[in-house]
Structures are given as C-alpha cells and as structure tokens.
Amino acid sequence: DIGGFATGTVTEDIHTSLRLHKHGWKSVYYARALAFGLAPSTAIPFLKQRLRWGQGAMQVWRKEHLLRDSRLSWSQRLSYLATMLAYCEGWQRAIFFLAPVVVLTTGVMPIHALDAEFLMRFAPYYLLTFWVFEEVGRGHGRTLLTEQYTMMRFAVFVVATFGYFLRNLRFVVTPKSMGAAAATHRVMWPQYLVLGLSAVAIVVGFAVHWRAGTLPTGALLANVLWASLTLGIAALSIRFATRVAAFRRREYRFPLPVSARLQLAGGPVTAVATDLSPQGLRLVGFPGDKVSAGDLLRGELLLPDGRIPFAAVVRSRQQDDAPAAGCEFRWEQPEHLHRLEQFLYGSDLQWRLNGLEERGRTPLERLAALFGARETTLPAGTRWRALLAGPAGQEDLVGYISSEEGCARTVVATLLLPAFDRFEACEVTEYGLRQVTGQLGDQEQIETQSAPAWRYRLSA
C-alpha cells in the first residue's frame, strides 16, 4: 500500500511504520519472538547504532511533518514524538553531568533556597523515584546499569539531534563483532572528559570553599557527592567498555554442553562440545594424543532437533586431567550454520539451565527472599552434562543431567519422558560415556522461547 520499505532516511523501520500508520494501517503487539538478531557487543558499534537511530529519527520528523499531518491520530503523533524527543535527553544529561562542575568551580548555586524545608521534600522524592523505577520495571530497570548506558550515549545523542538539519546522511550497518580495544578509548573521550572535569571540580571546590567560603557547607558536600557519583558512573562505563572491547573472541560463547561425535583415525569418539558459538567451540574428553594444532576435525553435533555435521580446525590444545581443544568451525553448508544459530540464539534454554536472568530482583523481591520466598528458576551454578539415549553408537541427545554425585539428580529433557518408569541413558562426561539409571519423578514443564522442556528428579 505504501510501495515498500521507506528508503529516504537511515532508519527504515520507524519510517516505514509511520507511513503505514498514515495510510490507515494499525499495529498490535504480538507476544512471541518471530525473529532473532545480535545486539552490538562493544562500545563502538553501540555508539554508531545509537547515532544512526537518532539521526534517522530526526530525519523522519522533518520529512514526514510529524505534528502537522492530520492522517495520524493525536495519540500516534504523541507516541512518535516521544520516541524522537528521547534523543534530546543527551542535552539534558550533559547539563546534569556538568552542573556540579560549574557550581564547585564558580561557587554559584542554581538553587538559592537549599534549606531544610527543601531537603525534606527533595530527598524522599528522589529516593522514592528510584524505588518506583525498580518496581515498575519489574527488575529490568537496573538503575546503576541504566545510568552507565546513559553516560555512554549522551554525547552521541547530542550529535544525533543535529540530524534534523542535515540533508544527506550515509547509512552505516552496525558491526556486531568483538574487538577494537584501542579505538574504544578514542571514541569515549566525552566520558573521559566528564570524569576528568568532575575530579578537578571536587579539588577546586574544596580549595575555593577553604579560601572564600562562597558555598554553604551543605551545598558544598551535596555538589561534591553529585560530582563523585558522576565520576564513579563515568569510570564504571569506561571500565566496562574497555574490558569488553579487549575480549579476543569475536562472538559470545554459550556455556551449554552439547555432545559431539568425532570421526578420528581410530574410529568414532564421543566428546563434550562446550563454549559454543557459530564461530567455534571447545571439545573436551577425547584421546588428546590423536589431535594436534592445525588438524581438521570432522564430526556431528547432537542437538535436540537432530544432528549437525561440522568441520573444525584445531587452534589450541590443553592437556590437563581431561584433554581439550579449542576449534574454529569451517562450515561447508550454510544451512548447518543456520541450524546451530537457531539452537543458540533461538532458545533461552541456556538461561534456564544455568539459572541466568537478564533481570535483577526488585527491592520488594529482595525483601521477600529474606523471608523464604520460593525461587522460580533452576539454581544458579549447577553444572550440567549432556544426556544421550538410544542404540549403542547411535545415541541421540535427550537432554541434560546435573553433575552432582551421590544424591538425587536433576534431568532436563527436551522431549517428554515417561515419569515413574525405569530410565536408562548415557551421561557424556569429560572421560567418556557413563551409564545412568534410575526413576524419574516430580515432572515440571519449563517454557522456553522455541519449545518446552521438562524437568525431572532422578532417584536411584
């Protein structure tokens, strides 16, 4: 109805949505993941992406006459305007970060009536604001992380607002790979500037107060605290960005064990594949004397939806209690790579197994935990091993088993197993296959993004 995707700006998604709404189409929220993508993993691609989004939003605002077009309802106009005005936050934050610097170095307060009456109202309001933010965000607010991201992007948001006046902008695809440690220091000069100015202002503020006493003591301490918090957030942001940029691996490695059947000179061998990514993996539990750096290994990954053939070059070897090799994939068929990506990124099974959460606990949830509230996830820190079942030499992955010994163990199956029946399978360890027998009980379904899994208690 609108001729296709909008190409007149560098943010085709919001531009296309706006044109669809102008032509009378409506949009609804559909609560299911239909596509998966990669977010920027380091500061440079993150800042490039936010700059492009901000500049594109300003272009759309100018080209589409957002507030004057009667084909949009007022609620749609206000919603789009709220999205685009978000990039003006950069100016607000710049003032917020620099205000204590100005006060401490000049001795001039922006608020004259800084007395007990003001503080009695301001302090509870400020504390309650953060508390409500954490509770309403249901653990996704993460105040400290939010402030770090705000510190990271405030300068590019300021630059992005000038996109309203720029006519020709070049579309830049955001790189998603890791690396570029040295360049990260250069692009974060605004954060270094805020850190340096805050540190200098604290010293100057004490010196000015000692010599002239232009600031009341309470105002001095309040601004020193303000500048110290800003300095700390800047330091945390820089530390996090430079640490992540120094990672040598190009992609995130998933801490999820998968069985691999290798074709070696002496015959097929079952090993443990872990630290998986579309780029490589770590193999553990195979005859180490048969593999050298530079060798090309061939085999199959045993995944819940079937087997994936792979070839991989050995990049490093470790010879501890159990031999291990770091390998880089050499994909010969694109569909095999896509299947692995779907398994890794298309499911939150690794989160469920490892007790990981992207949300933090809210203050009220922390209080509830003190009084013994029941945890809803598998315990964090549990170590898992792959579990195989089927004819000898042809086993397929049925799930995972916790590695505790001498007690009732937990089985997480990717298919529904008969409870309270005798259960037999093979546990894939660093030292080979080991028989597992017992009785399954306490069945509980675990919802994941791609397909459900089932948790059982395995007793002898």
CSV table of C-alpha atoms in Angstrom, one decimal:
chain,number,residue,atom,x,y,z
A,1,ASP,CA,0.0,0.0,0.0
A,2,ILE,CA,2.9,2.4,0.6
A,3,GLY,CA,5.2,1.0,-2.2
A,4,GLY,CA,7.6,-0.9,0.0
A,5,PHE,CA,10.1,-0.1,2.7
A,6,ALA,CA,10.9,3.6,3.2
A,7,THR,CA,14.4,4.4,2.0
A,8,GLY,CA,14.5,8.2,2.3
A,9,THR,CA,16.2,8.1,5.8
A,10,VAL,CA,18.8,5.9,7.6
A,11,THR,CA,16.2,4.3,9.9
A,12,GLU,CA,13.9,2.5,7.5
A,13,ASP,CA,11.9,0.7,10.3
A,14,ILE,CA,10.3,3.6,12.1
A,15,HIS,CA,9.9,5.5,8.8
A,16,THR,CA,8.0,2.5,7.2
A,17,SER,CA,5.8,2.2,10.4
A,18,LEU,CA,5.0,5.9,10.2
A,19,ARG,CA,3.9,5.7,6.6
A,20,LEU,CA,1.8,2.6,7.2
A,21,HIS,CA,0.0,4.4,10.0
A,22,LYS,CA,-0.6,7.4,7.8
A,23,HIS,CA,-2.3,5.1,5.3
A,24,GLY,CA,-4.7,3.8,7.9
A,25,TRP,CA,-3.0,0.6,9.0
A,26,LYS,CA,-2.9,-0.3,12.7
A,27,SER,CA,-0.2,-2.2,14.6
A,28,VAL,CA,-0.7,-4.6,17.5
A,29,TYR,CA,1.8,-6.1,20.0
A,30,TYR,CA,2.3,-9.9,19.3
A,31,ALA,CA,3.8,-11.5,22.4
A,32,ARG,CA,6.0,-14.1,20.6
A,33,ALA,CA,9.5,-13.9,19.2
A,34,LEU,CA,9.4,-14.1,15.4
A,35,ALA,CA,13.0,-13.2,14.6
A,36,PHE,CA,16.3,-13.1,16.4
A,37,GLY,CA,19.2,-10.8,15.9
A,38,LEU,CA,22.5,-9.8,17.5
A,39,ALA,CA,22.9,-6.6,19.6
A,40,PRO,CA,26.2,-4.6,19.4
A,41,SER,CA,28.7,-6.2,21.8
A,42,THR,CA,31.2,-3.3,22.2
A,43,ALA,CA,31.1,0.4,22.6
A,44,ILE,CA,32.0,1.4,19.1
A,45,PRO,CA,29.1,-0.4,17.3
A,46,PHE,CA,26.8,0.5,20.1
A,47,LEU,CA,27.5,4.2,19.7
A,48,LYS,CA,27.3,4.0,15.9
A,49,GLN,CA,24.0,2.3,16.1
A,50,ARG,CA,22.5,4.9,18.5
A,51,LEU,CA,23.9,7.8,16.4
A,52,ARG,CA,22.2,6.3,13.3
A,53,TRP,CA,19.0,5.8,15.1
A,54,GLY,CA,19.0,9.3,16.5
A,55,GLN,CA,19.9,11.0,13.2
A,56,GLY,CA,17.3,8.9,11.3
A,57,ALA,CA,14.6,9.8,13.9
A,58,MET,CA,15.3,13.5,13.3
A,59,GLN,CA,15.2,13.0,9.5
A,60,VAL,CA,11.8,11.2,9.8
A,61,TRP,CA,10.5,14.0,12.0
A,62,ARG,CA,11.5,16.6,9.4
A,63,LYS,CA,10.4,14.7,6.2
A,64,GLU,CA,7.0,13.5,7.4
A,65,HIS,CA,5.8,16.7,9.2
A,66,LEU,CA,5.0,14.6,12.2
A,67,LEU,CA,2.8,17.0,14.2
A,68,ARG,CA,1.0,18.6,11.2
A,69,ASP,CA,-0.1,15.5,9.4
A,70,SER,CA,-3.8,15.0,10.0
A,71,ARG,CA,-3.7,11.4,8.8
A,72,LEU,CA,-2.2,10.5,12.2
A,73,SER,CA,-4.3,10.4,15.3
A,74,TRP,CA,-3.1,12.6,18.1
A,75,SER,CA,-2.1,9.6,20.2
A,76,GLN,CA,0.0,8.4,17.3
A,77,ARG,CA,1.6,11.8,16.9
A,78,LEU,CA,2.4,12.0,20.6
A,79,SER,CA,3.8,8.4,20.6
A,80,TYR,CA,6.1,9.1,17.7
A,81,LEU,CA,7.1,12.4,19.1
A,82,ALA,CA,8.0,10.8,22.5
A,83,THR,CA,10.3,8.3,20.6
A,84,MET,CA,12.1,11.1,18.7
A,85,LEU,CA,12.4,13.5,21.7
A,86,ALA,CA,14.2,10.8,23.6
A,87,TYR,CA,17.3,11.8,21.7
A,88,CYS,CA,17.2,15.3,23.3
A,89,GLU,CA,18.0,13.5,26.5
A,90,GLY,CA,21.6,14.0,25.6
A,91,TRP,CA,21.4,17.7,26.2
A,92,GLN,CA,19.7,17.2,29.5
A,93,ARG,CA,22.3,14.7,30.6
A,94,ALA,CA,25.2,16.9,29.5
A,95,ILE,CA,23.8,19.7,31.8
A,96,PHE,CA,23.2,17.2,34.6
A,97,PHE,CA,26.8,16.0,34.4
A,98,LEU,CA,28.4,19.4,34.1
A,99,ALA,CA,26.2,21.3,36.7
A,100,PRO,CA,28.3,20.3,39.8
A,101,VAL,CA,31.4,21.2,37.9
A,102,VAL,CA,30.1,24.7,37.3
A,103,VAL,CA,28.9,25.1,40.9
A,104,LEU,CA,32.1,23.8,42.5
A,105,THR,CA,34.4,25.9,40.4
A,106,THR,CA,32.4,29.2,40.5
A,107,GLY,CA,30.7,28.9,43.8
A,108,VAL,CA,27.3,29.9,42.3
A,109,MET,CA,24.3,27.7,43.2
A,110,PRO,CA,21.5,27.0,40.7
A,111,ILE,CA,19.1,26.8,43.7
A,112,HIS,CA,19.0,29.6,46.3
A,113,ALA,CA,16.6,28.1,48.8
A,114,LEU,CA,18.7,25.0,49.7
A,115,ASP,CA,17.5,24.6,53.2
A,116,ALA,CA,15.9,22.0,55.5
A,117,GLU,CA,12.4,22.6,54.0
A,118,PHE,CA,13.7,21.9,50.5
A,119,LEU,CA,15.7,18.8,51.5
A,120,MET,CA,12.8,17.3,53.5
A,121,ARG,CA,10.8,17.2,50.2
A,122,PHE,CA,13.6,16.6,47.7
A,123,ALA,CA,15.4,13.7,49.4
A,124,PRO,CA,12.3,11.4,49.9
A,125,TYR,CA,11.1,12.2,46.4
A,126,TYR,CA,14.5,11.3,44.8
A,127,LEU,CA,14.7,8.0,46.8
A,128,LEU,CA,11.1,7.0,46.0
A,129,THR,CA,11.7,7.8,42.3
A,130,PHE,CA,14.5,5.2,42.1
A,131,TRP,CA,12.5,2.7,44.2
A,132,VAL,CA,9.3,3.0,42.0
A,133,PHE,CA,11.5,2.8,38.9
A,134,GLU,CA,12.9,-0.5,40.0
A,135,GLU,CA,9.5,-1.9,41.0
A,136,VAL,CA,7.6,-0.8,37.9
A,137,GLY,CA,10.5,-2.0,35.7
A,138,ARG,CA,9.9,-5.5,37.3
A,139,GLY,CA,13.7,-6.0,37.7
A,140,HIS,CA,14.6,-4.8,34.2
A,141,GLY,CA,15.2,-1.2,35.4
A,142,ARG,CA,18.6,-1.8,36.8
A,143,THR,CA,19.3,1.8,37.9
A,144,LEU,CA,23.1,1.5,38.0
A,145,LEU,CA,23.3,-0.1,34.6
A,146,THR,CA,20.8,2.3,33.2
A,147,GLU,CA,22.9,5.2,34.4
A,148,GLN,CA,26.1,3.7,32.8
A,149,TYR,CA,24.3,3.3,29.4
A,150,THR,CA,23.1,6.9,29.7
A,151,MET,CA,26.6,8.0,30.4
A,152,MET,CA,27.8,6.1,27.4
A,153,ARG,CA,25.4,7.5,24.9
A,154,PHE,CA,24.8,11.1,26.0
A,155,ALA,CA,27.3,12.7,23.6
A,156,VAL,CA,26.1,10.8,20.5
A,157,PHE,CA,22.5,11.8,21.4
A,158,VAL,CA,23.6,15.4,21.4
A,159,VAL,CA,25.2,14.9,17.9
A,160,ALA,CA,22.2,13.0,16.7
A,161,THR,CA,19.8,15.9,17.3
A,162,PHE,CA,21.6,17.9,14.5
A,163,GLY,CA,20.3,15.2,12.1
A,164,TYR,CA,17.2,17.4,11.9
A,165,PHE,CA,19.1,19.9,9.9
A,166,LEU,CA,21.4,17.6,7.9
A,167,ARG,CA,20.1,16.6,4.4
A,168,ASN,CA,22.4,13.8,3.4
A,169,LEU,CA,23.3,11.0,5.8
A,170,ARG,CA,25.2,7.9,4.9
A,171,PHE,CA,23.7,4.6,6.1
A,172,VAL,CA,26.1,2.6,8.1
A,173,VAL,CA,25.5,-1.1,9.1
A,174,THR,CA,26.3,-1.6,12.8
A,175,PRO,CA,29.2,-4.1,13.2
A,176,LYS,CA,28.4,-6.8,15.7
A,177,SER,CA,31.8,-8.5,16.3
A,178,MET,CA,34.1,-8.1,19.3
A,179,GLY,CA,37.4,-6.4,19.3
A,180,ALA,CA,38.8,-2.8,18.7
A,181,ALA,CA,40.1,-2.2,22.3
A,182,ALA,CA,42.4,0.7,21.4
A,183,ALA,CA,39.8,2.5,19.3
A,184,THR,CA,37.3,2.3,22.2
A,185,HIS,CA,39.5,4.7,24.3
A,186,ARG,CA,39.4,7.3,21.5
A,187,VAL,CA,35.6,7.2,20.9
A,188,MET,CA,34.9,7.6,24.7
A,189,TRP,CA,36.6,10.9,25.0
A,190,PRO,CA,33.3,12.6,26.2
A,191,GLN,CA,33.2,10.1,29.2
A,192,TYR,CA,36.9,10.7,29.9
A,193,LEU,CA,36.1,14.5,29.8
A,194,VAL,CA,33.3,14.2,32.3
A,195,LEU,CA,35.4,12.0,34.6
A,196,GLY,CA,38.3,14.5,34.4
A,197,LEU,CA,36.2,17.6,34.9
A,198,SER,CA,34.4,16.1,37.9
A,199,ALA,CA,37.7,15.1,39.6
A,200,VAL,CA,39.2,18.5,39.1
A,201,ALA,CA,36.0,20.2,40.2
A,202,ILE,CA,36.0,18.4,43.5
A,203,VAL,CA,39.5,19.5,44.3
A,204,VAL,CA,38.8,23.1,43.2
A,205,GLY,CA,35.6,23.2,45.1
A,206,PHE,CA,37.3,22.4,48.4
A,207,ALA,CA,40.0,24.9,47.6
A,208,VAL,CA,37.5,27.7,46.8
A,209,HIS,CA,35.5,26.9,49.9
A,210,TRP,CA,38.6,27.0,52.1
A,211,ARG,CA,39.8,30.3,50.7
A,212,ALA,CA,36.5,32.2,50.1
A,213,GLY,CA,33.7,30.2,51.6
A,214,THR,CA,31.2,31.2,48.9
A,215,LEU,CA,29.3,27.9,49.1
A,216,PRO,CA,27.5,26.9,52.3
A,217,THR,CA,29.0,23.7,53.7
A,218,GLY,CA,25.8,21.7,53.0
A,219,ALA,CA,25.8,22.9,49.4
A,220,LEU,CA,29.5,22.0,49.0
A,221,LEU,CA,29.0,18.5,50.3
A,222,ALA,CA,25.9,18.0,48.2
A,223,ASN,CA,27.7,19.0,45.0
A,224,VAL,CA,30.9,17.0,45.9
A,225,LEU,CA,28.6,13.9,46.3
A,226,TRP,CA,26.9,14.7,43.0
A,227,ALA,CA,30.2,15.1,41.2
A,228,SER,CA,31.6,11.9,42.8
A,229,LEU,CA,28.6,9.9,41.7
A,230,THR,CA,29.0,11.3,38.1
A,231,LEU,CA,32.7,10.5,38.3
A,232,GLY,CA,32.0,6.9,39.5
A,233,ILE,CA,29.4,6.2,36.8
A,234,ALA,CA,31.8,7.5,34.1
A,235,ALA,CA,34.6,5.3,35.5
A,236,LEU,CA,32.4,2.2,35.6
A,237,SER,CA,31.2,2.9,32.0
A,238,ILE,CA,34.8,3.3,30.7
A,239,ARG,CA,36.0,0.2,32.6
A,240,PHE,CA,33.2,-1.9,31.3
A,241,ALA,CA,33.5,-0.7,27.7
A,242,THR,CA,37.3,-1.2,27.5
A,243,ARG,CA,37.2,-4.6,29.3
A,244,VAL,CA,34.6,-6.0,26.8
A,245,ALA,CA,36.5,-4.5,23.8
A,246,ALA,CA,39.6,-6.4,24.9
A,247,PHE,CA,37.9,-9.7,24.5
A,248,ARG,CA,39.7,-11.8,21.9
A,249,ARG,CA,36.7,-13.9,21.0
A,250,ARG,CA,34.5,-12.4,18.2
A,251,GLU,CA,31.2,-13.8,19.5
A,252,TYR,CA,29.6,-14.8,22.7
A,253,ARG,CA,30.3,-18.4,23.7
A,254,PHE,CA,27.3,-20.3,25.2
A,255,PRO,CA,28.1,-22.2,28.4
A,256,LEU,CA,25.9,-25.1,27.3
A,257,PRO,CA,27.3,-28.7,26.9
A,258,VAL,CA,26.5,-30.5,23.7
A,259,SER,CA,27.5,-34.0,22.7
A,260,ALA,CA,29.8,-34.2,19.6
A,261,ARG,CA,30.7,-37.4,17.8
A,262,LEU,CA,34.1,-37.0,16.2
A,263,GLN,CA,35.5,-39.1,13.3
A,264,LEU,CA,39.1,-39.8,14.3
A,265,ALA,CA,41.7,-42.2,12.8
A,266,GLY,CA,40.9,-44.9,15.4
A,267,GLY,CA,37.1,-44.7,14.8
A,268,PRO,CA,34.2,-42.5,16.1
A,269,VAL,CA,34.6,-40.9,19.5
A,270,THR,CA,32.0,-39.1,21.7
A,271,ALA,CA,33.2,-35.8,23.2
A,272,VAL,CA,31.7,-32.8,25.0
A,273,ALA,CA,31.3,-29.6,23.0
A,274,THR,CA,31.1,-26.5,25.1
A,275,ASP,CA,31.7,-22.8,24.8
A,276,LEU,CA,29.7,-22.9,21.6
A,277,SER,CA,29.3,-20.1,19.1
A,278,PRO,CA,28.7,-20.0,15.3
A,279,GLN,CA,32.5,-19.4,15.0
A,280,GLY,CA,33.9,-22.2,17.2
A,281,LEU,CA,33.7,-24.5,20.1
A,282,ARG,CA,35.8,-26.2,22.8
A,283,LEU,CA,36.0,-30.0,22.7
A,284,VAL,CA,36.6,-32.0,25.9
A,285,GLY,CA,37.0,-35.7,26.6
A,286,PHE,CA,38.7,-37.3,23.6
A,287,PRO,CA,42.0,-39.0,23.0
A,288,GLY,CA,44.3,-36.0,23.1
A,289,ASP,CA,47.3,-37.8,21.5
A,290,LYS,CA,45.3,-38.1,18.3
A,291,VAL,CA,44.8,-34.4,17.7
A,292,SER,CA,47.3,-31.6,17.0
A,293,ALA,CA,47.0,-27.9,16.4
A,294,GLY,CA,46.1,-27.3,12.7
A,295,ASP,CA,44.3,-30.6,12.3
A,296,LEU,CA,40.9,-30.6,10.6
A,297,LEU,CA,38.3,-32.4,12.6
A,298,ARG,CA,35.0,-33.7,11.3
A,299,GLY,CA,32.0,-34.9,13.2
A,300,GLU,CA,28.4,-34.2,14.2
A,301,LEU,CA,26.9,-32.0,16.9
A,302,LEU,CA,24.0,-33.9,18.6
A,303,LEU,CA,21.3,-31.2,19.1
A,304,PRO,CA,17.7,-31.6,20.3
A,305,ASP,CA,16.3,-31.3,16.8
A,306,GLY,CA,18.8,-33.6,15.2
A,307,ARG,CA,22.5,-33.8,14.1
A,308,ILE,CA,24.6,-31.1,12.5
A,309,PRO,CA,27.7,-32.2,10.5
A,310,PHE,CA,30.6,-29.9,11.1
A,311,ALA,CA,34.3,-29.5,10.2
A,312,ALA,CA,36.6,-27.5,12.5
A,313,VAL,CA,40.3,-26.6,12.7
A,314,VAL,CA,42.1,-27.2,15.9
A,315,ARG,CA,43.6,-23.8,17.1
A,316,SER,CA,44.8,-24.8,20.6
A,317,ARG,CA,45.3,-27.8,22.8
A,318,GLN,CA,45.1,-28.3,26.6
A,319,GLN,CA,46.4,-31.4,28.4
A,320,ASP,CA,45.0,-31.4,31.9
A,321,ASP,CA,43.1,-34.2,33.6
A,322,ALA,CA,40.9,-34.3,30.5
A,323,PRO,CA,42.3,-33.3,27.1
A,324,ALA,CA,40.6,-30.3,25.5
A,325,ALA,CA,41.0,-28.5,22.2
A,326,GLY,CA,39.8,-25.0,21.1
A,327,CYS,CA,38.5,-25.2,17.5
A,328,GLU,CA,37.3,-22.9,14.8
A,329,PHE,CA,34.4,-24.0,12.6
A,330,ARG,CA,34.8,-24.4,8.8
A,331,TRP,CA,31.2,-24.5,7.6
A,332,GLU,CA,30.7,-26.3,4.3
A,333,GLN,CA,26.9,-25.9,4.2
A,334,PRO,CA,25.2,-22.6,5.2
A,335,GLU,CA,22.1,-24.5,6.4
A,336,HIS,CA,24.2,-26.3,9.0
A,337,LEU,CA,25.4,-22.9,10.4
A,338,HIS,CA,21.9,-21.6,10.4
A,339,ARG,CA,20.7,-24.6,12.4
A,340,LEU,CA,23.3,-24.0,15.0
A,341,GLU,CA,22.5,-20.3,15.2
A,342,GLN,CA,18.8,-21.2,15.7
A,343,PHE,CA,19.7,-23.5,18.5
A,344,LEU,CA,21.9,-21.0,20.2
A,345,TYR,CA,20.0,-17.8,19.7
A,346,GLY,CA,16.5,-19.1,19.1
A,347,SER,CA,16.0,-20.5,22.6
A,348,ASP,CA,16.6,-19.4,26.2
A,349,LEU,CA,17.5,-23.0,27.3
A,350,GLN,CA,21.0,-21.9,28.4
A,351,TRP,CA,19.3,-19.3,30.7
A,352,ARG,CA,17.0,-21.8,32.1
A,353,LEU,CA,19.7,-24.4,32.8
A,354,ASN,CA,22.3,-22.1,34.3
A,355,GLY,CA,19.8,-20.1,36.4
A,356,LEU,CA,20.7,-16.9,34.4
A,357,GLU,CA,18.4,-13.9,34.3
A,358,GLU,CA,18.6,-10.6,32.4
A,359,ARG,CA,16.5,-9.0,35.2
A,360,GLY,CA,17.6,-8.2,38.7
A,361,ARG,CA,15.5,-8.6,41.8
A,362,THR,CA,13.5,-5.6,42.8
A,363,PRO,CA,13.8,-4.2,46.3
A,364,LEU,CA,10.5,-5.9,47.3
A,365,GLU,CA,11.7,-9.2,45.8
A,366,ARG,CA,14.9,-8.9,47.8
A,367,LEU,CA,12.8,-8.5,51.0
A,368,ALA,CA,10.6,-11.5,50.0
A,369,ALA,CA,13.7,-13.6,49.5
A,370,LEU,CA,14.8,-12.9,53.1
A,371,PHE,CA,11.6,-14.5,54.3
A,372,GLY,CA,12.0,-17.6,52.2
A,373,ALA,CA,10.1,-16.9,49.0
A,374,ARG,CA,10.3,-19.8,46.5
A,375,GLU,CA,12.8,-19.5,43.7
A,376,THR,CA,11.2,-19.9,40.2
A,377,THR,CA,14.4,-20.8,38.2
A,378,LEU,CA,16.9,-23.6,38.3
A,379,PRO,CA,19.6,-22.9,40.9
A,380,ALA,CA,22.5,-20.8,39.5
A,381,GLY,CA,25.8,-22.5,39.5
A,382,THR,CA,24.5,-26.0,38.6
A,383,ARG,CA,26.9,-27.9,36.3
A,384,TRP,CA,25.3,-29.8,33.5
A,385,ARG,CA,26.2,-32.7,31.3
A,386,ALA,CA,24.6,-33.9,28.0
A,387,LEU,CA,22.4,-37.0,28.2
A,388,LEU,CA,22.1,-39.5,25.4
A,389,ALA,CA,19.8,-42.4,24.8
A,390,GLY,CA,19.3,-44.9,22.0
A,391,PRO,CA,21.2,-47.9,20.5
A,392,ALA,CA,24.9,-48.1,21.2
A,393,GLY,CA,26.9,-45.9,18.9
A,394,GLN,CA,23.7,-44.2,17.5
A,395,GLU,CA,22.5,-42.3,20.6
A,396,ASP,CA,20.7,-39.0,20.3
A,397,LEU,CA,20.5,-36.1,22.7
A,398,VAL,CA,17.5,-36.3,25.0
A,399,GLY,CA,18.5,-33.5,27.4
A,400,TYR,CA,20.9,-32.7,30.3
A,401,ILE,CA,21.6,-34.0,33.7
A,402,SER,CA,23.1,-32.2,36.7
A,403,SER,CA,26.6,-33.4,37.6
A,404,GLU,CA,26.1,-33.8,41.4
A,405,GLU,CA,27.1,-37.2,42.7
A,406,GLY,CA,25.7,-39.4,45.4
A,407,CYS,CA,22.2,-37.7,45.6
A,408,ALA,CA,19.1,-37.3,43.7
A,409,ARG,CA,19.9,-35.6,40.4
A,410,THR,CA,18.0,-33.3,38.1
A,411,VAL,CA,17.2,-34.2,34.5
A,412,VAL,CA,16.1,-31.6,32.0
A,413,ALA,CA,14.7,-33.3,28.9
A,414,THR,CA,14.0,-31.7,25.5
A,415,LEU,CA,11.2,-34.3,25.0
A,416,LEU,CA,8.5,-35.6,27.2
A,417,LEU,CA,9.7,-38.8,29.1
A,418,PRO,CA,7.5,-41.3,30.9
A,419,ALA,CA,7.6,-40.4,34.6
A,420,PHE,CA,7.9,-43.1,37.2
A,421,ASP,CA,9.3,-45.6,34.7
A,422,ARG,CA,12.8,-47.1,34.8
A,423,PHE,CA,15.1,-44.7,33.0
A,424,GLU,CA,18.3,-45.6,31.3
A,425,ALA,CA,20.6,-43.2,29.4
A,426,CYS,CA,24.3,-42.3,28.9
A,427,GLU,CA,25.9,-39.3,30.6
A,428,VAL,CA,28.6,-37.6,28.5
A,429,THR,CA,31.5,-36.8,30.8
A,430,GLU,CA,35.0,-35.4,30.2
A,431,TYR,CA,36.2,-39.1,30.5
A,432,GLY,CA,33.7,-40.8,28.2
A,433,LEU,CA,30.2,-42.2,28.4
A,434,ARG,CA,28.8,-43.3,31.7
A,435,GLN,CA,25.6,-45.3,32.2
A,436,VAL,CA,22.8,-43.6,34.2
A,437,THR,CA,19.8,-45.5,35.6
A,438,GLY,CA,17.0,-44.5,37.9
A,439,GLN,CA,13.4,-43.5,38.2
A,440,LEU,CA,12.1,-40.1,37.0
A,441,GLY,CA,9.7,-38.2,39.2
A,442,ASP,CA,8.4,-34.7,40.1
A,443,GLN,CA,7.8,-33.7,36.5
A,444,GLU,CA,7.7,-30.0,35.8
A,445,GLN,CA,7.3,-28.2,32.4
A,446,ILE,CA,9.8,-25.4,31.6
A,447,GLU,CA,8.7,-22.9,29.0
A,448,THR,CA,11.4,-21.7,26.6
A,449,GLN,CA,11.2,-19.4,23.5
A,450,SER,CA,11.4,-22.2,21.0
A,451,ALA,CA,9.9,-25.3,22.6
A,452,PRO,CA,9.0,-26.5,26.1
A,453,ALA,CA,11.4,-28.7,28.1
A,454,TRP,CA,10.7,-30.9,31.1
A,455,ARG,CA,12.4,-31.1,34.5
A,456,TYR,CA,12.5,-34.4,36.4
A,457,ARG,CA,14.0,-35.6,39.7
A,458,LEU,CA,16.1,-38.8,39.1
A,459,SER,CA,16.3,-41.1,42.0
A,460,ALA,CA,18.1,-44.4,42.3
